[in-house]
PDB file of C-alpha atoms and ligand atoms in Angstrom:
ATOM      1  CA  UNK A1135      -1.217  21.838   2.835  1.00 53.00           C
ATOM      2  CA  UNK A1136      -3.536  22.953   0.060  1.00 77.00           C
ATOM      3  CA  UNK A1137      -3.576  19.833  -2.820  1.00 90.00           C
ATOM      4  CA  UNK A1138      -5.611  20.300  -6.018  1.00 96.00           C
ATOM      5  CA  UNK A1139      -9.077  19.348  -5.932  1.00 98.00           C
ATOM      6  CA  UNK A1140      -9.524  15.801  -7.976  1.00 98.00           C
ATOM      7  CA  UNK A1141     -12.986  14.409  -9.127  1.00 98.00           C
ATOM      8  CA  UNK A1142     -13.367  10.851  -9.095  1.00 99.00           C
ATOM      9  CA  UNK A1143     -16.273   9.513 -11.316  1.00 98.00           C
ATOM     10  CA  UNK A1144     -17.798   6.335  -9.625  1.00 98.00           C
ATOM     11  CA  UNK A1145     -18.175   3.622 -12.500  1.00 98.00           C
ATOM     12  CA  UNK A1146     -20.985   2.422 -10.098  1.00 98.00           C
ATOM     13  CA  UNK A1147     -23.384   4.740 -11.924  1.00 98.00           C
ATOM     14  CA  UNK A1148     -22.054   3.921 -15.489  1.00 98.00           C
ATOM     15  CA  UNK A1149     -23.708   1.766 -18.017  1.00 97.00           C
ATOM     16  CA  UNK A1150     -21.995  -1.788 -17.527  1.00 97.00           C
ATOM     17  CA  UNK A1151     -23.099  -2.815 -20.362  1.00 97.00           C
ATOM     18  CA  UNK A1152     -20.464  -0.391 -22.333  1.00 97.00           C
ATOM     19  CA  UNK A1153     -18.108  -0.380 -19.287  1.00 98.00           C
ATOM     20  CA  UNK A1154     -15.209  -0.063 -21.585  1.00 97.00           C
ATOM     21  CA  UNK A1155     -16.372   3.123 -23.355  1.00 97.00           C
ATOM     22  CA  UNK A1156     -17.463   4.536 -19.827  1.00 98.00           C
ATOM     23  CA  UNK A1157     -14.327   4.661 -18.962  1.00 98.00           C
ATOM     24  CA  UNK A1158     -12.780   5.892 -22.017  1.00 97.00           C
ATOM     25  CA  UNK A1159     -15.214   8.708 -21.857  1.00 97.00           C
ATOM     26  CA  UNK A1160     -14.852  10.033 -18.133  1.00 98.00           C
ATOM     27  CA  UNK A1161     -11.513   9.872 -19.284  1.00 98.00           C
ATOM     28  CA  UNK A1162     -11.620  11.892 -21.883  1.00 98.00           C
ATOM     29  CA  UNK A1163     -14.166  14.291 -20.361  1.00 98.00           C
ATOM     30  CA  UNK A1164     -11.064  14.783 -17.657  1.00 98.00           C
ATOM     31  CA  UNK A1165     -11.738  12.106 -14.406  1.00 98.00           C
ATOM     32  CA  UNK A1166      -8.851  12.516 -12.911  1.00 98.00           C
ATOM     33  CA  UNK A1167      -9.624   9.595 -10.783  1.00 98.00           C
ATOM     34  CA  UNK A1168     -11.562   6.135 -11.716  1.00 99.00           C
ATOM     35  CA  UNK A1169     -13.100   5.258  -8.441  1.00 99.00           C
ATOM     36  CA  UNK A1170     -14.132   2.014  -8.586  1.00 99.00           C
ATOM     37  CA  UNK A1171     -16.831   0.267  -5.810  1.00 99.00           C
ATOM     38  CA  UNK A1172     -16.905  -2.973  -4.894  1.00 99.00           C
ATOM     39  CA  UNK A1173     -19.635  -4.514  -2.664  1.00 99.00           C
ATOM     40  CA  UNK A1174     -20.168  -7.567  -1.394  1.00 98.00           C
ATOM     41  CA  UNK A1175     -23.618  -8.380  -0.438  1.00 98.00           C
ATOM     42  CA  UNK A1176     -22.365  -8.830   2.990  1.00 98.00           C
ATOM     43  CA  UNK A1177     -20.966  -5.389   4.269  1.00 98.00           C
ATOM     44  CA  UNK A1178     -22.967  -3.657   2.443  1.00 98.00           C
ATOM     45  CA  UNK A1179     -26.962  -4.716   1.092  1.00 98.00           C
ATOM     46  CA  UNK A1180     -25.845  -4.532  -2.274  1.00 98.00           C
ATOM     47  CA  UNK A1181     -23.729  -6.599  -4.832  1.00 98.00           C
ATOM     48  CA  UNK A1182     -21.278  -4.848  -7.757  1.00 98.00           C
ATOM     49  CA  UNK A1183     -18.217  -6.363  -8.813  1.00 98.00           C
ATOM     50  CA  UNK A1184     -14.869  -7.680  -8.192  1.00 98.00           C
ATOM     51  CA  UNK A1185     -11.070  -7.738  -9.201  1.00 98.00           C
ATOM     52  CA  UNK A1186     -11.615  -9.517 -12.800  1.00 98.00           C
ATOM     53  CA  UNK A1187     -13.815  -6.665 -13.771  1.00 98.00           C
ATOM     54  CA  UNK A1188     -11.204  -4.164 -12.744  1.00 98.00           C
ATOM     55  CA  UNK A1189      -8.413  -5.968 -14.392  1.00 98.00           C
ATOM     56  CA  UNK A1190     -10.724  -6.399 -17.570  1.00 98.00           C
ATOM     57  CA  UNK A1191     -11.101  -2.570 -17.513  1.00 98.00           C
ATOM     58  CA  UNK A1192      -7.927  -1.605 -16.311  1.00 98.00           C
ATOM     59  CA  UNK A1193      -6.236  -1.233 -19.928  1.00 98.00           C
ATOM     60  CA  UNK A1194      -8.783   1.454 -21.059  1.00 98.00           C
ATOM     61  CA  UNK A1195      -7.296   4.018 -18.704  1.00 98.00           C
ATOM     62  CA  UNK A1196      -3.802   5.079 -17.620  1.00 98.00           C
ATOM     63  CA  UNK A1197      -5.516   7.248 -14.437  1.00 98.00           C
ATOM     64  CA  UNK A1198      -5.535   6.033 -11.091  1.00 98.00           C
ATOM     65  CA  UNK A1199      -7.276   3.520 -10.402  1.00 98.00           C
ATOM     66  CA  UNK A1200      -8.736   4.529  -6.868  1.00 99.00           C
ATOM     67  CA  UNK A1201     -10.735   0.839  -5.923  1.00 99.00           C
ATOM     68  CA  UNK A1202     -13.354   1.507  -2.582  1.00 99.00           C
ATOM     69  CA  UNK A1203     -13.258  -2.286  -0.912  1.00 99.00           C
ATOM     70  CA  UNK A1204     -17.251  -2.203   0.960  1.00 99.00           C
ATOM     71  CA  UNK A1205     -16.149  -6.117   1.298  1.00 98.00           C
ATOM     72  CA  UNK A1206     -15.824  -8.087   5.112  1.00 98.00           C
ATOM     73  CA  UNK A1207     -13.532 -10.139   5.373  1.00 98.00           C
ATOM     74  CA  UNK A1208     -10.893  -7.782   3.488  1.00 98.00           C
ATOM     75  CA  UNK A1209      -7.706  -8.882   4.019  1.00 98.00           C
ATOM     76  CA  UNK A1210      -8.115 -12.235   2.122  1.00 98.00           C
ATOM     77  CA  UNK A1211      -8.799 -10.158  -1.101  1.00 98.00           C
ATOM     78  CA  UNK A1212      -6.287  -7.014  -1.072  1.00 98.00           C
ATOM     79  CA  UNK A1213      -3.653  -8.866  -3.116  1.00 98.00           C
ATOM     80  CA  UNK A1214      -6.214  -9.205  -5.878  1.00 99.00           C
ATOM     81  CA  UNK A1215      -7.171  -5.779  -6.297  1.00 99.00           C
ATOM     82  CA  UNK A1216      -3.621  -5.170  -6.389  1.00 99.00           C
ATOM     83  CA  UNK A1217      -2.802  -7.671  -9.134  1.00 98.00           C
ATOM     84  CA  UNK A1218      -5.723  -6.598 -10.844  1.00 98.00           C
ATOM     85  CA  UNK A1219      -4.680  -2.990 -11.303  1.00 98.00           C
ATOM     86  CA  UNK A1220      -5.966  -1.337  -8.531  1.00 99.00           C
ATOM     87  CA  UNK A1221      -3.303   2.270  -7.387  1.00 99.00           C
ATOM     88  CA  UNK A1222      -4.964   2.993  -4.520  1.00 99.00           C
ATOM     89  CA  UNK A1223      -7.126   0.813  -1.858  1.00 99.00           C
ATOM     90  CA  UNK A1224      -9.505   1.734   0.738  1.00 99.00           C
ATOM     91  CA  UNK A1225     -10.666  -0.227   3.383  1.00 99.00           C
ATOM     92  CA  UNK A1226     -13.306   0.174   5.790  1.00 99.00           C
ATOM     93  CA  UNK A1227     -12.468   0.964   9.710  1.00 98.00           C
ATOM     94  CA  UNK A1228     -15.616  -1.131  10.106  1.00 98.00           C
ATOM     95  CA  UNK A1229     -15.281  -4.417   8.478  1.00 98.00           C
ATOM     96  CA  UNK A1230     -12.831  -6.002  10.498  1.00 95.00           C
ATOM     97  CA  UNK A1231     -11.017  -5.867  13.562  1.00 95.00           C
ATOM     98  CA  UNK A1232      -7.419  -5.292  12.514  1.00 98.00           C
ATOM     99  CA  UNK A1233      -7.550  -1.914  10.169  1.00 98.00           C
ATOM    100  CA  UNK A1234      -3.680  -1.704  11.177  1.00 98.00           C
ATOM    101  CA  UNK A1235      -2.684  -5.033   9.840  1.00 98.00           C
ATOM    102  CA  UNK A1236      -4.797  -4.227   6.234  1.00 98.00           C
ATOM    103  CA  UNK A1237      -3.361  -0.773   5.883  1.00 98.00           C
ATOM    104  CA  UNK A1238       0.232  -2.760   6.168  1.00 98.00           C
ATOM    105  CA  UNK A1239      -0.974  -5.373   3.992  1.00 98.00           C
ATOM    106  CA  UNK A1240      -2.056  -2.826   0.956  1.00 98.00           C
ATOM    107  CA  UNK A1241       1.216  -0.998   1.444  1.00 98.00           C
ATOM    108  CA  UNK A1242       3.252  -3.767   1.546  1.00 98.00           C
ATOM    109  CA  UNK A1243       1.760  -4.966  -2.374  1.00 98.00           C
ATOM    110  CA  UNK A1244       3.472  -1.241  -3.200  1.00 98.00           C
ATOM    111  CA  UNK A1245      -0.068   0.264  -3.208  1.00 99.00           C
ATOM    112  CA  UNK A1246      -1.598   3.968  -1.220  1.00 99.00           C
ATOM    113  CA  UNK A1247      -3.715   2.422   1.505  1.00 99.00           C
ATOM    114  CA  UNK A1248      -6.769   4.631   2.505  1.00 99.00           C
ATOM    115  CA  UNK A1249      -9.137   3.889   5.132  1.00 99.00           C
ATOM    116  CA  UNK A1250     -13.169   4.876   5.012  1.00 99.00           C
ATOM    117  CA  UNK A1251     -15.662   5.483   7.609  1.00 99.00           C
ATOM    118  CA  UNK A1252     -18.774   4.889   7.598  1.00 99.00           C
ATOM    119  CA  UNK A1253     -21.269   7.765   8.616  1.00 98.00           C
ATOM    120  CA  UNK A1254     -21.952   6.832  11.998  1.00 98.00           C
ATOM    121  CA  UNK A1255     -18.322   5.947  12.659  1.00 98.00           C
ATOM    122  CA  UNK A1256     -16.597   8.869  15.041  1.00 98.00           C
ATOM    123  CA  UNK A1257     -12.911  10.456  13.320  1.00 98.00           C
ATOM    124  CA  UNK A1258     -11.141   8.952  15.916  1.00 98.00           C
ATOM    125  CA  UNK A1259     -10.355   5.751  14.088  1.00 98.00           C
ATOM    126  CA  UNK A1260      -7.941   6.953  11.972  1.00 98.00           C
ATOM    127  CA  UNK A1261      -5.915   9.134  14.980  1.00 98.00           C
ATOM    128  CA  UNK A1262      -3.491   5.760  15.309  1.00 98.00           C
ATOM    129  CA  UNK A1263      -2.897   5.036  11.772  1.00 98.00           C
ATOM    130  CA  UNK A1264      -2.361   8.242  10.080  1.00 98.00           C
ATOM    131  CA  UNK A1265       1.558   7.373   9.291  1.00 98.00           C
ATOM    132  CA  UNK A1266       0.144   4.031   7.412  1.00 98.00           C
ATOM    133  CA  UNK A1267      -2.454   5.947   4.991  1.00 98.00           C
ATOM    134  CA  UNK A1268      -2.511   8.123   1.893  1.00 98.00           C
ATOM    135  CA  UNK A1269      -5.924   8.859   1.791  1.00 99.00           C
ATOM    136  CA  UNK A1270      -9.029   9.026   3.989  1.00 99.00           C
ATOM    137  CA  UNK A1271     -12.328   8.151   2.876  1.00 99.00           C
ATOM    138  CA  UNK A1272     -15.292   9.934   4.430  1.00 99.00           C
ATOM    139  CA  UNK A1273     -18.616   8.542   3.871  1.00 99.00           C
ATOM    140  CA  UNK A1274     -21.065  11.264   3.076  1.00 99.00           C
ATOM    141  CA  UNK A1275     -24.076   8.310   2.032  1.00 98.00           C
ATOM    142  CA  UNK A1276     -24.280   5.004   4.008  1.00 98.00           C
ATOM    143  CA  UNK A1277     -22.648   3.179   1.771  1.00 98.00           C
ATOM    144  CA  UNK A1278     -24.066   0.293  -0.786  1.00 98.00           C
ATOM    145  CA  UNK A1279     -25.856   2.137  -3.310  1.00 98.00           C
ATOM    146  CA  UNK A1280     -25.913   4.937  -5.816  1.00 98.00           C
ATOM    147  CA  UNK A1281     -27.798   8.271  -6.113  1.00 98.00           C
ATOM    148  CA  UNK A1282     -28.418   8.695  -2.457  1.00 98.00           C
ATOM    149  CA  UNK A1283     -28.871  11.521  -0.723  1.00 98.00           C
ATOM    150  CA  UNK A1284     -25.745  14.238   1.093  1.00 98.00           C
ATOM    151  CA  UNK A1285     -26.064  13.694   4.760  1.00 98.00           C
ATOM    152  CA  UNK A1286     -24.620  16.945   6.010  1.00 98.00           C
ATOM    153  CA  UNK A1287     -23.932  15.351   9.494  1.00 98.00           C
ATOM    154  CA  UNK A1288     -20.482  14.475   8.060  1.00 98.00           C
ATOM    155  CA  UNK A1289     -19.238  18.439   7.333  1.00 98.00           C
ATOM    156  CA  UNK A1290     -18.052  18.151  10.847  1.00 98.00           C
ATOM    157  CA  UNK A1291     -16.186  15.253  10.758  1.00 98.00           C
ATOM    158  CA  UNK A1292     -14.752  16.575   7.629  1.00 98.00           C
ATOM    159  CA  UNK A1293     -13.375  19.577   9.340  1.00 98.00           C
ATOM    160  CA  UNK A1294     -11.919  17.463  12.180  1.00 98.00           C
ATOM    161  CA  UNK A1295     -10.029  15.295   9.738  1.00 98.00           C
ATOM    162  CA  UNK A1296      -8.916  17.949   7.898  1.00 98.00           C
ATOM    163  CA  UNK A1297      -7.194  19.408  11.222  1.00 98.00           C
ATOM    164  CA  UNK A1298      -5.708  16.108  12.119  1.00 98.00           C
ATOM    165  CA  UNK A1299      -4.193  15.404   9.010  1.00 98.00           C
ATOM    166  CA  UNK A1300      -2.757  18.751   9.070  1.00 96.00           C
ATOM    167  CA  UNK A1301       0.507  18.670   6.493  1.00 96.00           C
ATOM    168  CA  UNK A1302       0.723  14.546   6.378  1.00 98.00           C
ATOM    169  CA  UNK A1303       0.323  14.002   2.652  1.00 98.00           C
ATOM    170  CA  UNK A1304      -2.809  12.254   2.941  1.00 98.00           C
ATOM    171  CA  UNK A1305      -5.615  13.166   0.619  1.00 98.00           C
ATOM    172  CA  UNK A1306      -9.208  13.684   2.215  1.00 98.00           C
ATOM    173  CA  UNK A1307     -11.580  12.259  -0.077  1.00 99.00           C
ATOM    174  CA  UNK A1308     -15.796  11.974   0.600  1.00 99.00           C
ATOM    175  CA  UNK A1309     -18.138   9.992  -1.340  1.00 99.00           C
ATOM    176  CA  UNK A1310     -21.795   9.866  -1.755  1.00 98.00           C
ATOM    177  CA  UNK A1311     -24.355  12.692  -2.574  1.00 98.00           C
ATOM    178  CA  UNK A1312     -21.760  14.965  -4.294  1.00 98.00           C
ATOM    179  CA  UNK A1313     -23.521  17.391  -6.844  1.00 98.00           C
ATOM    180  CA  UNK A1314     -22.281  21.064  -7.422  1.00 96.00           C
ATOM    181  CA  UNK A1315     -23.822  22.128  -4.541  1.00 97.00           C
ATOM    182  CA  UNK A1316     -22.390  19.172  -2.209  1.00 98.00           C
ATOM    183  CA  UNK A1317     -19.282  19.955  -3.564  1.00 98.00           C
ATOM    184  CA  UNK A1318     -19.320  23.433  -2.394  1.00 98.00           C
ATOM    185  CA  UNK A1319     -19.978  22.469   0.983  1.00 98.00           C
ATOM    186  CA  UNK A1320     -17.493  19.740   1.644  1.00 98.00           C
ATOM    187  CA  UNK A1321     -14.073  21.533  -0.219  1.00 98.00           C
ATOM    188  CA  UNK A1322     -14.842  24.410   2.196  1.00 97.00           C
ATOM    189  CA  UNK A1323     -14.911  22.321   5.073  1.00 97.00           C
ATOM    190  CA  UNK A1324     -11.523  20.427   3.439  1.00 97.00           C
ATOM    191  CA  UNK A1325     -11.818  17.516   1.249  1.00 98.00           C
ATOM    192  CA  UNK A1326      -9.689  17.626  -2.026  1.00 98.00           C
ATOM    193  CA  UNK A1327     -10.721  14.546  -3.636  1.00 98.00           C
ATOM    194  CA  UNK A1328     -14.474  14.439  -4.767  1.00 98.00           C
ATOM    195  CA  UNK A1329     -16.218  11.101  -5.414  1.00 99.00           C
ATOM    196  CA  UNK A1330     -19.072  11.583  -7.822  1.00 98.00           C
ATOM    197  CA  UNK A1331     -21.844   8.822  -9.558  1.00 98.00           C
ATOM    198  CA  UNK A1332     -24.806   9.907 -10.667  1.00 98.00           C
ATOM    199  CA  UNK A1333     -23.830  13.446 -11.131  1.00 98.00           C
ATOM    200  CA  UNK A1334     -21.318  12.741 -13.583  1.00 98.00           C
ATOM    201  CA  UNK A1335     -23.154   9.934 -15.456  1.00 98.00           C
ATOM    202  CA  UNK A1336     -26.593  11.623 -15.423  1.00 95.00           C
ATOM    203  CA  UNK A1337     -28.124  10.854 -18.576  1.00 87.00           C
ATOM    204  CA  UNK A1338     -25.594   7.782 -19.299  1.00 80.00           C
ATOM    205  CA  UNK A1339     -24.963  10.578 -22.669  1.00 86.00           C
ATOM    206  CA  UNK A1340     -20.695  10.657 -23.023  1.00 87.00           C
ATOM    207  CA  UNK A1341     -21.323  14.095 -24.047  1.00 90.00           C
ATOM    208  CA  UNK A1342     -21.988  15.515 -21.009  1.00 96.00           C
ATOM    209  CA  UNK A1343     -19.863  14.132 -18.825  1.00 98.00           C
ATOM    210  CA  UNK A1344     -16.782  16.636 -19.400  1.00 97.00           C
ATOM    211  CA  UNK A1345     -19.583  19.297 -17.989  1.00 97.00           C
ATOM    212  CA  UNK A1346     -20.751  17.432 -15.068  1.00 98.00           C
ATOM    213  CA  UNK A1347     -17.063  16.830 -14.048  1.00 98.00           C
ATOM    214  CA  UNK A1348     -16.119  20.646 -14.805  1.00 98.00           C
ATOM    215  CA  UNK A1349     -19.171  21.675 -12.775  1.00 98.00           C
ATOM    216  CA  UNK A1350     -18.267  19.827  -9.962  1.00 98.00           C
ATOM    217  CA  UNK A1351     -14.917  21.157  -9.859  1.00 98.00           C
ATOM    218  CA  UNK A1352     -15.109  24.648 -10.403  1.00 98.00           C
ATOM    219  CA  UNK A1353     -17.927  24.600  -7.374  1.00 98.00           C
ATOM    220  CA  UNK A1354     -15.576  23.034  -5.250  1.00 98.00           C
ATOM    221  CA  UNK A1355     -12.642  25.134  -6.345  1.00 98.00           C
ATOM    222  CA  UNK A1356     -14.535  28.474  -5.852  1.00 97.00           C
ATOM    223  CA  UNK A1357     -15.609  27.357  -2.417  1.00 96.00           C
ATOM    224  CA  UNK A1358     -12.021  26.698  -1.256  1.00 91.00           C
ATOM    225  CA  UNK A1359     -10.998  30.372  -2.635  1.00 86.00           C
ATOM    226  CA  UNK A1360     -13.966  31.682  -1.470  1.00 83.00           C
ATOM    227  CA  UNK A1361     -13.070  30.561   2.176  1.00 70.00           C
ATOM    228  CA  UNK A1362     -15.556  29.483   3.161  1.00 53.00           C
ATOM    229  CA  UNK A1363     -14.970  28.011   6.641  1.00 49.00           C
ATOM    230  CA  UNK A1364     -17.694  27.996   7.834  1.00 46.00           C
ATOM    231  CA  UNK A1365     -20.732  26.665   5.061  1.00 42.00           C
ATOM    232  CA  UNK A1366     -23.051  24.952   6.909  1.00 45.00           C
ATOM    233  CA  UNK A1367     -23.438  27.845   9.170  1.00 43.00           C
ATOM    234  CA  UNK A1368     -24.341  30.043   5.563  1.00 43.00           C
ATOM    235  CA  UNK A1369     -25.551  27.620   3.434  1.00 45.00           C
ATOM    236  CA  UNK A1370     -27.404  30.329   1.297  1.00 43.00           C
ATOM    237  CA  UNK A1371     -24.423  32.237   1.008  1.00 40.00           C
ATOM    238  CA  UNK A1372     -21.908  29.290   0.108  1.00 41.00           C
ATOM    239  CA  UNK A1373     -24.681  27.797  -2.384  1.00 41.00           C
ATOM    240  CA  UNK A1374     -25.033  31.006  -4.306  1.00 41.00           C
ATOM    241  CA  UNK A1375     -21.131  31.636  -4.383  1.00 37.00           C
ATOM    242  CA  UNK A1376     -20.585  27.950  -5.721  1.00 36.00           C
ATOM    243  CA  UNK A1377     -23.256  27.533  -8.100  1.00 34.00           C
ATOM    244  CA  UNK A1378     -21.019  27.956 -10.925  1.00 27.00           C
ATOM    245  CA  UNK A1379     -22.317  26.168 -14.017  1.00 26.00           C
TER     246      UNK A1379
HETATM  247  C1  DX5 B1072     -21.779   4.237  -2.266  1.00 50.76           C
HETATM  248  C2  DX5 B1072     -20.567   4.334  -3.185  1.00 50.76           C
HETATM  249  C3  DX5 B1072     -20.472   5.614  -3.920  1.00 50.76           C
HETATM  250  C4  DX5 B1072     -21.593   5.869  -4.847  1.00 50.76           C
HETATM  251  C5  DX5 B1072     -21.675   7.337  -5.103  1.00 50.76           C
HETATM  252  O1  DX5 B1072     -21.702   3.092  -1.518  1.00 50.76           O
HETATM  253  O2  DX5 B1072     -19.380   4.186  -2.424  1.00 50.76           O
HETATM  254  O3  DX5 B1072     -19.239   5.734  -4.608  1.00 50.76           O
HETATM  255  O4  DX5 B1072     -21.471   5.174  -6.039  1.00 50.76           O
HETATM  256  O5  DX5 B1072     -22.769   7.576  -5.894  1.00 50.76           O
HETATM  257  P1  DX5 B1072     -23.534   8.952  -5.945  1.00 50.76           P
HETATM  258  O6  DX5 B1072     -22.523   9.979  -6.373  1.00 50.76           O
HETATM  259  O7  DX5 B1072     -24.601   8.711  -6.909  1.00 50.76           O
HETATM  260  O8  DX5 B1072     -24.019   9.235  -4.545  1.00 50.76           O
HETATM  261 ZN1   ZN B1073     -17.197   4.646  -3.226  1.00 50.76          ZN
END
């Protein structure tokens, strides 16, 4: 099944000291997704921010709200990103034994449940709980910080999730690294939900960021029309047919 390609700006890269207008303006500049990280310090080697801040900014918006939990332990905390606004929640396979039990958990608060993996962590994972997830996450950075760099060792894994989701409606979303070019590479191998920081906030100027988000689309769109099956094997090739901007 063939969804529309969504862009999700990560507020990670916006200025928090306007938070409120960042979001106003991805919104305006046509997020279609507010992806939202939070890190605990513990997970991952890095600290952002919890539910208040997401219920503080959750009036400013009426997108989805799509909140990326890097936290271990989880399952003590899913009810408050729920109460705090949160429309979707991912969890990682990696921070705690019982993935099954969270994924139930999130969808029994009445919210999508998506699970992420972690670069080094094989597809397989997810083979047992497809029927309990909306969306799955694929880590293209290891995760905890911002403005890292693609790691292209997750196309494959990519293309093998894309085949065992097959028509489930389950979105297939990466994060980490996406730029036009990025984005190229991973719709043709099958994700249809792009997570993007630094490349939509470059320059922290609200002007720009309807451009950054439109430039990461239309590379990912022209990818997936262009067919492009197999892109890492023609990376020239796909570059120079995405590089639309
Ligand atoms: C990394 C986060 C990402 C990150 C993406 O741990 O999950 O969402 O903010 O940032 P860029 O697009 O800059 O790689
Ligand atoms: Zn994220």
């Amino acid at each position: 099944m063939t969804k529309e390609i969504l862009i999700a700006p990560s507020i990670l890269a916006a200025d928090f000291a306007r938070l409120g207008e960042e979001i106003a303006a991805i919104d305006a500049a046509g997020a279609d997704w507010i992806h939202c990280d939070v890190m605990d310090g513990h997970f991952v080697p890095n600290i952002s921010f919890g539910a208040d801040v997401i219920k503080a900014i959750r009036p400013m918006t009426k997108k989805v709200f799509d909140v990326h939990l890097m936290i271990a332990p989880v399952d003590p905390y899913i009810e408050a990103f729920a109460t705090a606004g949160a429309d979707v929640i991912t969890v990682h396979a990696e921070a705690g034994p019982h993935l099954d039990r969270s994924l139930q958990a999130i969808r029994a608060l009445g919210k999508k449940a998506g699970v992420s993996l972690c670069p080094a962590t094989p597809e397989a994972v997810v083979e047992y709980v497809l029927d309990r997830i909306d969306l799955v996450l694929v880590m293209t950075v290891n995760p905890g910080f911002g403005g890292q760099s693609f790691l292209e060792s997750q196309i494959e894994k990519i293309r093998r999730i894309r085949t065992m989701i097959g028509d489930r409606p389950i979105r297939l979303e990466v994060d980490g690294g996406i730029t036009g070019d990025t984005a190229a590479i991973v719709a043709a191998a099958g994700a249809d939900t792009l997570v993007a920081g630094s490349a939509v906030f470059r320059g922290k100027n609200g002007a720009g960021y309807a451009a950054n988000i439109a430039a990461i689309r239309l590379a990912a769109e022209a990818a997936r029309v262009a067919g492009l099956h197999d892109i890492s094997a023609q990376p020239a090739r796909a570059r120079e047919t995405a590089r639309i901007r």
